[in-house]
Structure formats: C-alpha cells, structure tokens
C-alpha positions as MATLAB code, in Angstrom:
seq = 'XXXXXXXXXXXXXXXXXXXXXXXXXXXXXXXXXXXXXXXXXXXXXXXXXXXXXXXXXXXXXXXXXXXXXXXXXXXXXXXXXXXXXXXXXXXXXXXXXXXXXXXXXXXXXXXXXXXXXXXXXXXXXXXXXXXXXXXXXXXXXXXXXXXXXXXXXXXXXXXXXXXXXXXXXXXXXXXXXXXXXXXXXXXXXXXXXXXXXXXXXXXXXXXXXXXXXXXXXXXXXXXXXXXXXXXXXXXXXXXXXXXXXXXXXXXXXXXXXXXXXXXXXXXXXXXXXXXXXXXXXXXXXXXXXXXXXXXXXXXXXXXXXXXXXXXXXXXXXXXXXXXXXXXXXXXXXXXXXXXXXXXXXXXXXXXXXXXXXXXXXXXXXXXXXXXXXXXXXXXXXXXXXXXXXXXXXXXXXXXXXXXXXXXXXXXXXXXXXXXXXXXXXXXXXXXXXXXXXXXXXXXXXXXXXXXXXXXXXXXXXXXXXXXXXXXXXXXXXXXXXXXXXXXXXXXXXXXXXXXXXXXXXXXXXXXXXXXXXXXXXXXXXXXXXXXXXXXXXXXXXXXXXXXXXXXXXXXXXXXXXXXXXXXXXXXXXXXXXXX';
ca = [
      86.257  272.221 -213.820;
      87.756  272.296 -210.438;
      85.285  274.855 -209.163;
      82.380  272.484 -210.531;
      84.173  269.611 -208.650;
      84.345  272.180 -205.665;
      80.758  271.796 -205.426;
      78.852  268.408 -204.698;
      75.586  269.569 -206.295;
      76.688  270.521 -209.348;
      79.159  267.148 -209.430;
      75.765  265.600 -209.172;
      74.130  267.527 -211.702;
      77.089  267.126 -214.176;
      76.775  263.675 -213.948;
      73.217  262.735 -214.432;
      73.602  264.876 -218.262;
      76.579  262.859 -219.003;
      74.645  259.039 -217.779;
      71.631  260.719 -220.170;
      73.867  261.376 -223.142;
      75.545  258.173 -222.878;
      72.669  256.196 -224.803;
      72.683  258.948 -227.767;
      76.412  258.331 -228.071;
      76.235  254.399 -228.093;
      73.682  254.872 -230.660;
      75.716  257.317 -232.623;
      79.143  254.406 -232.362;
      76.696  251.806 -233.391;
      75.446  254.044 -236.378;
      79.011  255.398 -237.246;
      80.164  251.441 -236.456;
      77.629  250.489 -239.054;
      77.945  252.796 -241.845;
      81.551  251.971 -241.989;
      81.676  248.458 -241.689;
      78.111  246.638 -242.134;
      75.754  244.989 -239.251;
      76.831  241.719 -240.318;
      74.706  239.636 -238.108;
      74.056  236.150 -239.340;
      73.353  232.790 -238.369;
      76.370  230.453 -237.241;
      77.271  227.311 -235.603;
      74.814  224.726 -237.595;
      73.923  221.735 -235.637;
      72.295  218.719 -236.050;
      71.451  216.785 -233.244;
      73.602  218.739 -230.745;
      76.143  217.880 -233.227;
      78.264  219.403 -235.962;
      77.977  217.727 -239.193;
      77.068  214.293 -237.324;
      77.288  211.005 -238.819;
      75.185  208.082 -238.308;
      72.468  209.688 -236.710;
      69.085  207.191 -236.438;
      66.832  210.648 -235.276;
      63.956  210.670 -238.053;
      63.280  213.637 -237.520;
      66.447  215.530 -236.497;
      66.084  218.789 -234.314;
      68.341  221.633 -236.000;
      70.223  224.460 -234.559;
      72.076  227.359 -234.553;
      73.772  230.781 -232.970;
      73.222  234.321 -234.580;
      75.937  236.071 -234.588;
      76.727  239.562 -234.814;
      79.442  242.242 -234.675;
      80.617  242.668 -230.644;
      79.846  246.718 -231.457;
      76.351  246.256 -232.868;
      73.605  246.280 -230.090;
      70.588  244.202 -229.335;
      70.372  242.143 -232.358;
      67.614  239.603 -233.254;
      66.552  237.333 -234.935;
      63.176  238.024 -236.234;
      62.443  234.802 -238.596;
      64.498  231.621 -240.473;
      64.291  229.798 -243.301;
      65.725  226.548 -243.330;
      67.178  224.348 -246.495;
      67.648  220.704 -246.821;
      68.558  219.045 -249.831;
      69.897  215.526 -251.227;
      73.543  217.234 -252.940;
      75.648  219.827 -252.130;
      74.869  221.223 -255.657;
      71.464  221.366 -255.176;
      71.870  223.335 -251.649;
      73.786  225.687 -253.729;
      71.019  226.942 -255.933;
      68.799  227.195 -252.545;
      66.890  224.067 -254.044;
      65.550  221.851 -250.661;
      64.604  219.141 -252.095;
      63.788  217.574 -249.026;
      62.622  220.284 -247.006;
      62.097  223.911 -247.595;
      60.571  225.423 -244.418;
      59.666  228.905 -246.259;
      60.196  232.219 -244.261;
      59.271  231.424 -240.672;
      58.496  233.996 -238.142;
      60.194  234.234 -234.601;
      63.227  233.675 -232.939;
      63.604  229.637 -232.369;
      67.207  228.544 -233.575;
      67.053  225.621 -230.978;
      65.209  222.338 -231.452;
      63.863  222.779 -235.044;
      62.526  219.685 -235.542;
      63.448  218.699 -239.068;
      59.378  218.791 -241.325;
      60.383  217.575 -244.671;
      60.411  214.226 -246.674;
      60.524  211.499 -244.898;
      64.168  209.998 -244.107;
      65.886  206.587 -245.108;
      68.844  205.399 -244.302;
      72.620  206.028 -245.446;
      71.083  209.193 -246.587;
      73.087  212.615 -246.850;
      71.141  215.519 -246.189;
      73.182  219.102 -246.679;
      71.282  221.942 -245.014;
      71.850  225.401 -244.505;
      69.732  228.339 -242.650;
      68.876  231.457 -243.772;
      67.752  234.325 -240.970;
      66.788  238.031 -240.950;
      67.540  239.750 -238.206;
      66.898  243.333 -236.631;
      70.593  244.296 -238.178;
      69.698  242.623 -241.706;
      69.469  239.220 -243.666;
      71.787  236.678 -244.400;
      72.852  233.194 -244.982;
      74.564  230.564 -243.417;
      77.634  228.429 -244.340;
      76.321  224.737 -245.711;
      76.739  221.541 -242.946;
      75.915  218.245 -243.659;
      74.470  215.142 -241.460;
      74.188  211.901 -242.322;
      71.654  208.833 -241.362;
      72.225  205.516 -240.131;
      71.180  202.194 -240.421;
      67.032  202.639 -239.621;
      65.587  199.876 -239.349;
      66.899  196.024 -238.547;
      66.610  194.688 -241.611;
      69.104  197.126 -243.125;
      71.733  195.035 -241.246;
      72.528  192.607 -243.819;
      75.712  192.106 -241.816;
      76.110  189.184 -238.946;
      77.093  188.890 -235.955;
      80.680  187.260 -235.231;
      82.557  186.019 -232.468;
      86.239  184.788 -232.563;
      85.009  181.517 -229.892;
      86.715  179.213 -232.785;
      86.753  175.717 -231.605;
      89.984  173.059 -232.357;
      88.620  169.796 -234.431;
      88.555  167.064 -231.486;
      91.690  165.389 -230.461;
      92.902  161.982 -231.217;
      93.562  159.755 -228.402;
      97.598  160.199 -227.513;
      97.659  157.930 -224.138;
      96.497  158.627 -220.550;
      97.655  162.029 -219.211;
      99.437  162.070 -215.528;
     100.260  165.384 -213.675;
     103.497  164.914 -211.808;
     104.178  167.951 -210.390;
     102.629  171.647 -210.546;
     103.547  174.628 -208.936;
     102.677  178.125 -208.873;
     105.867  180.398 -208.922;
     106.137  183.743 -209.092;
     108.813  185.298 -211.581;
     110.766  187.777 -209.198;
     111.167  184.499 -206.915;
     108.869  185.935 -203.670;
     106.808  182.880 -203.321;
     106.325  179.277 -204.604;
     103.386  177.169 -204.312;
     102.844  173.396 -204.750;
      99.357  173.313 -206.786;
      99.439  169.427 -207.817;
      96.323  168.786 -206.280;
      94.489  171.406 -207.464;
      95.747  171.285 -211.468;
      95.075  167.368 -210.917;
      91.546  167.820 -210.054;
      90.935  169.953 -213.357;
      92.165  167.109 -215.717;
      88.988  165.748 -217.829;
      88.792  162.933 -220.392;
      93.002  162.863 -220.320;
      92.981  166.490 -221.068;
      93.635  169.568 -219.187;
      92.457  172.967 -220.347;
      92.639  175.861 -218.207;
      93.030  179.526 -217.745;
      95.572  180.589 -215.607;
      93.876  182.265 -212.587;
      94.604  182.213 -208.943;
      91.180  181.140 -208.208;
      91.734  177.928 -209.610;
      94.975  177.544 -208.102;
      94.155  178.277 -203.902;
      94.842  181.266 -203.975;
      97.223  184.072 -204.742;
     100.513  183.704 -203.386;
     102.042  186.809 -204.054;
      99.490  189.461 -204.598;
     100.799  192.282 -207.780;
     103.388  189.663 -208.200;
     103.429  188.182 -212.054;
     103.724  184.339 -211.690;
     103.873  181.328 -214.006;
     101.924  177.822 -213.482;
     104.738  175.365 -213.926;
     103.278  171.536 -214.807;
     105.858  168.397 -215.512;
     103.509  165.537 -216.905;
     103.690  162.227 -218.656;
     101.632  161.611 -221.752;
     102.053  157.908 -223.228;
     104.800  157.168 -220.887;
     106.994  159.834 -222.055;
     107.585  163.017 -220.246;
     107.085  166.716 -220.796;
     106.899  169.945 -218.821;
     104.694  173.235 -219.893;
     104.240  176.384 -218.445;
     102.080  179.021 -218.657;
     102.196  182.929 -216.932;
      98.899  184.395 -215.691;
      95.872  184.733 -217.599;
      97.341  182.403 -220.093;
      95.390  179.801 -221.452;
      96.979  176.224 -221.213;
      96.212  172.666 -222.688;
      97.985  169.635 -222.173;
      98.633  167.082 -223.943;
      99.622  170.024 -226.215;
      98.199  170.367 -229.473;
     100.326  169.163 -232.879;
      99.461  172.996 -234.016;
      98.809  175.459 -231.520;
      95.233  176.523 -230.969;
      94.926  179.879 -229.559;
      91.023  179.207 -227.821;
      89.074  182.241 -227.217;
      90.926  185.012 -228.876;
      90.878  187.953 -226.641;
      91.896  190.495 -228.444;
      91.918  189.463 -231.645;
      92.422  190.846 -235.450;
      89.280  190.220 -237.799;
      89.821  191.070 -241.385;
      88.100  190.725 -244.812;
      89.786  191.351 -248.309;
      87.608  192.567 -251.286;
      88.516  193.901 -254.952;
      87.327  197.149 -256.098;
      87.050  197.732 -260.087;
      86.848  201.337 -259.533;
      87.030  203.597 -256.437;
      83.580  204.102 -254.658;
      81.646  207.470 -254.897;
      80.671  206.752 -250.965;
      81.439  204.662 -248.450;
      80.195  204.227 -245.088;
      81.142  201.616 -242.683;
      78.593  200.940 -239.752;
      80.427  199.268 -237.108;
      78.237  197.754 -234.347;
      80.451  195.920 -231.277;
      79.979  195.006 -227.867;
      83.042  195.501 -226.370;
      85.955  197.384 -228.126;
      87.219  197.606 -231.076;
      89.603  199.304 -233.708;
      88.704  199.867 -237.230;
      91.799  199.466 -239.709;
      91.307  199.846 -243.760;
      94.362  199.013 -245.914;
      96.502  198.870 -242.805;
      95.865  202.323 -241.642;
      93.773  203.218 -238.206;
      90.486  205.090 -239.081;
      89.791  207.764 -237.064;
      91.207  209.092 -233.709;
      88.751  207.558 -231.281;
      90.202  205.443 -228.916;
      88.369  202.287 -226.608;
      85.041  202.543 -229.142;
      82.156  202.289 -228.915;
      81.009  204.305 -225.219;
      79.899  201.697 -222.841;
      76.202  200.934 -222.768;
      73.862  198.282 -220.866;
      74.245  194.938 -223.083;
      71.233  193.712 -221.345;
      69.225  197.095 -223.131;
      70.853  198.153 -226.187;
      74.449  198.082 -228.542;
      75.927  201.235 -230.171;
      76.965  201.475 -233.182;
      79.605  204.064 -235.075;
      79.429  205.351 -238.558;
      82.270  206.258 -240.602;
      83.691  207.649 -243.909;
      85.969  205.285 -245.079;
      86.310  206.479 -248.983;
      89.474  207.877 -248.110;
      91.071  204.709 -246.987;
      90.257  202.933 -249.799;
      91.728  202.241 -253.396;
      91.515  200.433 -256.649;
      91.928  197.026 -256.399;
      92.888  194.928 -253.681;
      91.603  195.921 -250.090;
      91.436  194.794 -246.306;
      89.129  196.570 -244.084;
      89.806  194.727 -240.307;
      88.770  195.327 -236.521;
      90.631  195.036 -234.037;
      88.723  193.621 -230.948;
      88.202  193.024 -227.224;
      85.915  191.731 -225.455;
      86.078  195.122 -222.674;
      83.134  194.926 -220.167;
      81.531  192.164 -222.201;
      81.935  189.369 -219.601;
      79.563  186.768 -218.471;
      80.077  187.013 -214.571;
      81.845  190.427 -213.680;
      82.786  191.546 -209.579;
      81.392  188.140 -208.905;
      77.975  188.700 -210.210;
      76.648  187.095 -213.585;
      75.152  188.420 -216.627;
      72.619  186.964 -218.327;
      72.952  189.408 -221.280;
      76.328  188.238 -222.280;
      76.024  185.096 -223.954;
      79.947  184.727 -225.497;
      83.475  184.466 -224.533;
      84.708  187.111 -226.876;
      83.657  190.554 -227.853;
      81.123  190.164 -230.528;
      80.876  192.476 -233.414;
      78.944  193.492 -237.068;
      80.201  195.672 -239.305;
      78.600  196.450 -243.012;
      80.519  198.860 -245.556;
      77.651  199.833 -247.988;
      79.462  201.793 -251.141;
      78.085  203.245 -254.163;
      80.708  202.106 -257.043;
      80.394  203.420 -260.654;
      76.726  204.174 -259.566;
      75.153  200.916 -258.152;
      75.271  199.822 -254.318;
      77.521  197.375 -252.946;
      78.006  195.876 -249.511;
      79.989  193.801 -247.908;
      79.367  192.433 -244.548;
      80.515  190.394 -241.537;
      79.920  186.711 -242.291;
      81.672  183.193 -241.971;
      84.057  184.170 -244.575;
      85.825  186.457 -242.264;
      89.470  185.385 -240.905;
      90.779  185.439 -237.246;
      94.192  185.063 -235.232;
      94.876  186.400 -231.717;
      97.018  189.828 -231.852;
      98.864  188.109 -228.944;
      97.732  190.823 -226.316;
      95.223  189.342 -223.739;
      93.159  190.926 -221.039;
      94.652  190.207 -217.060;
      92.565  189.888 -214.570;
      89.124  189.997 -213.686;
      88.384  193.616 -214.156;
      86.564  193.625 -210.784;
      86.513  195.764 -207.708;
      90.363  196.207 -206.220;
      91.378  193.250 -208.657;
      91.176  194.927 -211.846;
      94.520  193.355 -213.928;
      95.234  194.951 -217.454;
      96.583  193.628 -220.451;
      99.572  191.587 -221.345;
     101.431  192.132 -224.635;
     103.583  189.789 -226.481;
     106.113  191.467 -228.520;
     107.118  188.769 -229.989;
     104.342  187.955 -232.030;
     102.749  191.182 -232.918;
     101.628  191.156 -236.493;
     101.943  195.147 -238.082;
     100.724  193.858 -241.288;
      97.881  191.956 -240.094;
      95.642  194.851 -242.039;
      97.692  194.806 -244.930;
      95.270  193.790 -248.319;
      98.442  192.040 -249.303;
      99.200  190.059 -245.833;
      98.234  186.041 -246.331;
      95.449  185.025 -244.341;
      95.118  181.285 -244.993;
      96.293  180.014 -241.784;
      93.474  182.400 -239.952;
      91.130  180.796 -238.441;
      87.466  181.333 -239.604;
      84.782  183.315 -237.434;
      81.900  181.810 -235.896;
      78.612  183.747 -237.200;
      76.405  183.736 -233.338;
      72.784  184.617 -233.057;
      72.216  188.595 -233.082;
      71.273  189.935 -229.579;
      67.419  190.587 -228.218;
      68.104  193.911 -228.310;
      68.012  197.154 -230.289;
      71.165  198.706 -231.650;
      71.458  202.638 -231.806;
      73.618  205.325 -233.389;
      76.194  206.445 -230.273;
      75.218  210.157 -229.289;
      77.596  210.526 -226.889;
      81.372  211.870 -228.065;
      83.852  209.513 -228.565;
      86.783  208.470 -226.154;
      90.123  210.199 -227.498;
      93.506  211.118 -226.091;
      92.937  214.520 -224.440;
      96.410  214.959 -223.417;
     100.086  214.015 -223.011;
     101.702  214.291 -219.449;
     105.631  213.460 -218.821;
     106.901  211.955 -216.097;
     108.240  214.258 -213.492;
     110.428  212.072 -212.113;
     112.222  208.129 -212.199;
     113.042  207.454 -208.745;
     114.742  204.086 -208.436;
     113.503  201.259 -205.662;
     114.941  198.322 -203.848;
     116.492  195.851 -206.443;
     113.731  193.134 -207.518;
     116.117  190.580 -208.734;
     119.308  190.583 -209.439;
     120.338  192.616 -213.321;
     116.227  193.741 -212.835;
     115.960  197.392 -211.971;
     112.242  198.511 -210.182;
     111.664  201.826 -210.946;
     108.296  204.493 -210.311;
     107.821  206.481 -212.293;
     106.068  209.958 -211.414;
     103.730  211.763 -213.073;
     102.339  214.364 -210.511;
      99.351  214.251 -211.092;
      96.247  212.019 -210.822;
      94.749  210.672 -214.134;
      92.701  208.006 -215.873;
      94.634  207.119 -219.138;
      97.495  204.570 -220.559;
     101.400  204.573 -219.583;
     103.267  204.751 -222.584;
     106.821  203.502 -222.153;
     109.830  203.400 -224.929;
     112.370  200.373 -222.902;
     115.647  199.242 -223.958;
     118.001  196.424 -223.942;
     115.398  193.056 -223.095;
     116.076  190.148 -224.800;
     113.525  188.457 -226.599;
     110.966  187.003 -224.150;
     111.877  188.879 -221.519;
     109.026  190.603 -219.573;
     108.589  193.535 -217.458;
     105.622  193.948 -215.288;
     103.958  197.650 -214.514;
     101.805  198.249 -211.307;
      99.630  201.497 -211.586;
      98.495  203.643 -207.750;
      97.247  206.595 -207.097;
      99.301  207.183 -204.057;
     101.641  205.638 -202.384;
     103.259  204.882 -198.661;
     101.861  202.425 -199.088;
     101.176  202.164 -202.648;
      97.091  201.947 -203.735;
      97.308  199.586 -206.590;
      93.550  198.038 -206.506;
      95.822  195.171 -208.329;
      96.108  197.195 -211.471;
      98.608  196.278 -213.667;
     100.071  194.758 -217.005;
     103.252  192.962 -218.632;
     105.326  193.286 -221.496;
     106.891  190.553 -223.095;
     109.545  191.750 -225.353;
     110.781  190.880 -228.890;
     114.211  191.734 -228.106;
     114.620  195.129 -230.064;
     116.945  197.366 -229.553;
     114.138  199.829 -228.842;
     110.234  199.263 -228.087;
     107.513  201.035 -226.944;
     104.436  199.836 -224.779;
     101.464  200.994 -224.339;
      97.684  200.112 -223.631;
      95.036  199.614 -225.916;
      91.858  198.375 -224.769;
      91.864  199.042 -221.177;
      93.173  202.185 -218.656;
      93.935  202.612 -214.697;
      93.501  205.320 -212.319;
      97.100  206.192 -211.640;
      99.592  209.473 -211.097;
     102.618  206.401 -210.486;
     103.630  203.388 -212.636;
     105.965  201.104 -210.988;
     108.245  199.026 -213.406;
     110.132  195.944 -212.567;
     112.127  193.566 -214.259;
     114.011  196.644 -216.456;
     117.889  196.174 -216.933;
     118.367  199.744 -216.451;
     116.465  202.835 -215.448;
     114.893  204.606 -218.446;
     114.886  208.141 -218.233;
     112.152  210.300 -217.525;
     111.745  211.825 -221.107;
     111.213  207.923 -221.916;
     107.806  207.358 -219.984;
     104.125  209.707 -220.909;
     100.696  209.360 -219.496;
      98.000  209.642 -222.038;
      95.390  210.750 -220.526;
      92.101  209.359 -221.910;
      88.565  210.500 -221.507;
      85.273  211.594 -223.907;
      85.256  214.101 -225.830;
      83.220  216.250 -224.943;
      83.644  220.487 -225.807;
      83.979  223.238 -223.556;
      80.943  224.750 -222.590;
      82.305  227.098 -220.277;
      84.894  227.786 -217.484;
      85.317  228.729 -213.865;
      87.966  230.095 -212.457;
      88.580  232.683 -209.000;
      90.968  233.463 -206.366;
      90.910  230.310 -204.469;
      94.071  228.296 -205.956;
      91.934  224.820 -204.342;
      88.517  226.021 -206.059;
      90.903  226.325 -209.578;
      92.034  222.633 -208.877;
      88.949  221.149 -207.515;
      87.353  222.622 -211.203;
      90.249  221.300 -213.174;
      90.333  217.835 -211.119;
];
C-alpha cells in the first residue's frame, strides 16, 4: 500500500473505485439493515390545525397533517399515497370504520394541509382520526389523535355576558358632608402634600367617591413612592377621618356595609348538583381580559394570563377545556377568576370605543352529557361576586405602567370551594354581548417557561427606620412575575416592589406593586394578572433581608415549540439567539 501511495496516479485511481463502490455498499447496509430489522417507515406526528390533538377548534373544515418517519439507516423513503380515517368514537376508529370521513387510498405525497372532505361538522363534536400511508419502504398505520370542535355558530352560546360593575342600593340622606383636611402622604415619609382643594372639588350631592390616582390629586409627589390619601371630615356634625393608599377606591360618608364598587379582580362562581358524573364535559370560556378557571377549588390547566390578547374592537377568544376530571357527584363550584387586563376604556391617554365596561367581562358555558342527555349551565344573573382583594395599580400606560396590589389579609382560598357560603356575594350584572365575533384562540397559551433565582440580595440605604430596601438580582433580563416568600410583617403591613431593567440609575418605567400582609409567620407573593420587564426587583419596607434562595423570577411567555436552533462560535450571536 505504501508503494500505491508512492504514486499520485494510482492514489487517484484507487480512489475513484472505492467513491464507485461506495453506493453498492450503502445499498448492501440498507438491505442487510432491512432484512434484520424491518423498513419501518410510517406516518407520525398527527396534527390538526397545526396542532396536536387541539381543542376547541371553530375550522369546518380542518387541514390535517403529518411526518413519515423512517429508520435513520433506511434511504430515500416516500410516501407514495394516504388514507385518512375520521370517525365519531374511539371504538369505531379502531375497527378502521370513518364514519365521518373515509378518504379511500389516495395517491401522492401531500401530508400537509389535507383539508378535512367528510360529513359536515357541528359543534362540541369529537372527531378521532388516524392516517394510514404506504411508502417506498412499506405500509403502515398511524397512532389514533383526536380534535375537538367549538362553539360554531352564535346561537350555540346560550351563556351571557357578565360584568362584576355591581352597583350599592342608593344612600339615605346622613347630613351635609364637609372636607376638613386632605393630604397626600407618602408611606416611607419623602413627601407630603396638602390636596384639600382638590378632594373638595370632587364632592357631589354630599358624597365623595373616588379612585385614588395622582391625576386627581395635582400631581405625583413622590414618583415610585407608595402613598396614602389621608381625608378628616365631618358628616352630621360629627367627625371622622378615612384613608385610602393608591389605586384604592374611597367613599365618604362611608357606607353602613362596605361596598367594594367595580371589582377588579374579582372571583365569579356558580354551584350546581350532579346526580351522576358526566360522560363529557367541556367548558367554553370566552373573556375579555384575564381570567382563571377554578372547578371544585382546584386551578384547571397550566395556562397562565388567558386568553392571548386580541383587538376588542375586532374579535374575543375563547378557550375550550376538559373539565370531567375536576368534577364529582354531587355538589360542585366551577368559578373564574378575573381581571379586567388591557380591557380599559381610555388606555396611554387615548380612548376606546370598543370597551364599553369597567370590569373584565366574561361568558362561560359547561355543556355535559350526564347519564346520556345534554346539560348546560351558563353564565347568567344567578352568578355570585366579591373582590379577591387584589386590584390593578396604575394606568398600564407608557413609562407609568403600576402592577397589582395584594391584600393578604383578605384573601379567600376557599372562594372555589362547592362547600364555601356565597350568600353575602354580590350578584353579577348580565351586559349586552359585544358587536363582534368570538373565535377559538389558535395561538399557544401563556405558561411559565422557566424558574430563575436570584443571584444576589444586595442591601440599600435604609428607607425608614426597622424597614430594610433590598434589590434583588436576577442577572438576567426577563418578562415574567417576582415571586417572593417574606417573613416577620405584621398584619397590614405592606411592602412595596419596584421592577428595572438596569440600573445607575434604575429604569423603572414606574413598574411596580405592594403587598399588604396578613401577618403570617411566612407568605409568599407573587403576580397574577399582570408582568414587568425586569432582571432587578427592589423591595422596601422588609424588616429584614430575605435571602437569595427566598426570591425567583418566573419567567412568562407563549408557548410556543421549538422549531429549530442556532447556535456558532460567536458567544454574542449565541446570546443575541437566546435573548
């Protein structure tokens, strides 16, 4: 061999024989591969939609898909023609019977887009398919997947729209109302404003009823600062003070029983009795804003900030889900938990005419098939109402967009409970459905895609005195929720949490939120309904530094599947790609 190497012709000529055998011996692997272990190419993947096993869908004629695939050894493998089975049970699928469409042997290679040719399809309907092909390596069939439809057409939404904009019976006359004094103070004792004049000029018919907002108020005295409207009045000769912290609703003379006004993020619930437990069930839940779905005081799903946003002026979205699993014999509560999100009437200072409420507004319709006949149950006036005590902050609006505020103190964890008592709820208001269509979501769903720690808990200047200010660092930059575990607050004492992107200075765009707490030895906060652009949180009004193992960023964002991946030499092409 060295003597042929010797010689660059007959290197060359060696060569060329072994580049022309090469074929014959892939062929002879692939043969060998074959008789030992099978071609084994079939069709995978099944998708409806774009979708696996999608519920919901309002497509009428759904386009089908799949992937053939075959052994990594075999070579060029092909799909030469389909058949494709639909039918109404997965028993029925299993004897190849497709009842509803039974597309015979076609020939060709399309496994994308197969527009769906059979009977024509209603909705709540479950339609199991499966796809046989035959390829150049053999035949074979696929594993069964399943879609389900949606809610058609609008009159198969017996369900109504509700809003939680409950309205107080009219007050009795108590005596003429006089503001003494108001001012606007902010917590950590950095400013103090005299607002008389301004709270004065808000008082109407001997009442005054306000939201707490720095608008109202002149100004904002201590920008990122939390601060509390303090008012001493006289009512009937006799006098009283009230206060209220920002984005707090406030009425004075104050009611005999408190009335909460628009709820903004409020529970909604609905007990029913089941004789026996359903063969389906399929809730259809239709909101603009957000929402929650609970069933027998248990979270359904792992979707988080539902539905995806959409233009309220054009069209709602709507979820479906499987909720047999939830349910049970007898007694049951099936609730939402709502906000009103990006549903506002004027929003960065400009107003829209498609958002007619105060409150998110929301439909939901559970149709169930129990001991074999349909049953549905509905939104309506007979659903019950309280505020969850958590409220939005600010006016989500360019560099001003707030948060949410939590009180601890008056969180309900039972509020989904079947056996909770609901009589001092207050009843929905049914509202006049929207001018506009409502369709099935396509898009994923919004989920936690991952946890972060904090890298760090550097301590700041002391905010007031026994209040520690902390940041806490989570080196990187993310769009998600702070979730915090704190220790030692009395009951009704609040912290406040800033969120920036970077800092020296800090970028804050004014986001932030509060935590009042209920005085346990141990609590946790943690958003909900709204997220910030951050990489630091900055606490104040702690007792102590928590330690970093106490504080995660969850980072939030759709759900959508890999498709692919990049990755080279550059370390700043690898982090512009994962950014």
């Amino acid at each position: 061999m060295r003597a042929l190497y010797s010689d660059g012709t007959m290197r060359l000529k060696f060569f060329r024989k072994l580049m022309l055998a090469m074929p014959l011996l892939a062929a002879f692997v692939d043969m060998s591969f074959a008789a030992q272990h099978g071609a084994g190419a079939g069709p995978v993947g099944l998708r409806c939609e774009y979708r696996e096993n999608p519920m919901g869908i309002d497509a009428v004629k759904p386009r089908l898909s799949w992937q053939i695939e075959a052994p990594k050894e075999a070579r060029n493998v092909r799909q030469t023609a389909y058949r494709i089975l639909v039918a109404s049970s997965a028993e029925l699928l299993k004897e190849n019977n497709g009842d509803l469409w039974d597309s015979g042997k076609v020939a060709g290679d399309a496994s994308i887009q197969v527009e769906y040719a059979g009977k024509p399809l209603g909705s709540r309907m479950c339609c199991h398919w499966k796809v046989q092909a035959w390829t150049t390596a053999g035949e074979a069939w696929s594993e069964s997947a399943v879609w389900t439809m949606g809610l058609l057409k609008p009159e198969d939404w017996q369900a109504k729209w509700i809003s939680t904009e409950v309205r107080p019976s009219p007050p009795g006359k108590v005596g003429k109302l006089t503001i003494l004094k108001a001012e606007y103070v902010a917590l950590d004792g950095t400013a103090s404003v005299d607002v008389t004049q301004h709270v004065v000029k808000l008082v109407r018919d001997e009442r005054l009823a306000l939201r707490v907002e720095p608008g109202l108020l002149g100004g904002d005295p201590a920008l990122g600062h939390v601060k509390e409207l303090r008012i001493a009045y006289e009512v009937g000769g006799k006098r009283h003070d009230a206060a209220a912290e920002d984005f707090s609703e406030l009425a004075l003379p104050e009611p005999a029983v408190p009335f909460p006004g628009p709820l903004d993020e409020p529970y909604v619930r609905r007990t029913f009795t089941l004789e026996e437990l359903p063969e389906s069930a399929l809730a259809f839940v239709n909101v603009m804003g957000f929402y929650e779905l609970y069933v027998n005081g248990r979270k359904v799903g792992d979707d988080v900030m539902s539905p995806a946003l959409s233009n309220y002026g054009k069209r709602s979205l709507y979820l479906t889900c499987d909720i047999k699993p939830y349910l049970r014999k007898g007694r049951n509560c099936i609730g939402l938990w709502l906000s009103r999100g990006w549903y506002w009437k004027v929003l960065d200072g400009r107003s829209n005419p498609a958002v007619q409420h105060d409150t998110a507004i929301a439909r939901l319709q559970l149709d169930m098939i129990v001991k074999g006949r349909p049953v549905s149950i509905g939104t309506d006036d007979t659903w019950r109402c309280k505020s969850s005590r958590r409220q939005i902050t600010g006016p989500w609006s360019w560099n001003n967009m707030g948060g949410e505020q939590v009180d601890a103190r008056r969180a309900d964890p039972q509020w989904a409970d079947p056996d909770r008592n609901d009589s001092d709820w207050y009843p929905v208001v049914v509202v006049p459905p929207p001018a506009i269509p409502a369709d099935a979501q396509k898009c994923p769903p919004m989920r936690v895609l991952k946890t972060i720690p904090a890298i760090a808990c550097n301590k700041l200047e002391q905010a007031a005195p026994g209040k520690t200010k902390v940041e806490l660092d989570f080196g990187t930059n993310l769009t998600g929720w702070l979730k915090l575990r704190v220790r030692g607050l009395r009951a009704g004492q609040g912290i406040a949490i800033q969120y920036a992107d970077k800092k020296d200075p800090y970028q804050t765009h004014n986001q932030s939120d509060r935590f009042i707490s209920a005085g346990l030895p141990e609590e946790t906060y943690c958003s909900k309904f709204n997220y910030h652009g951050f990489r630091y949180a900055i606490v104040e009004g702690l007792p102590a530094a928590p330690a970093a193992a106490d504080a995660e960023a969850l980072m939030i964002g759709a759900d959508w599947e890999d498709c692919g991946g990049f990755s080279c030499s550059s370390a700043l092409f690898n982090r512009m790609h994962e950014v």
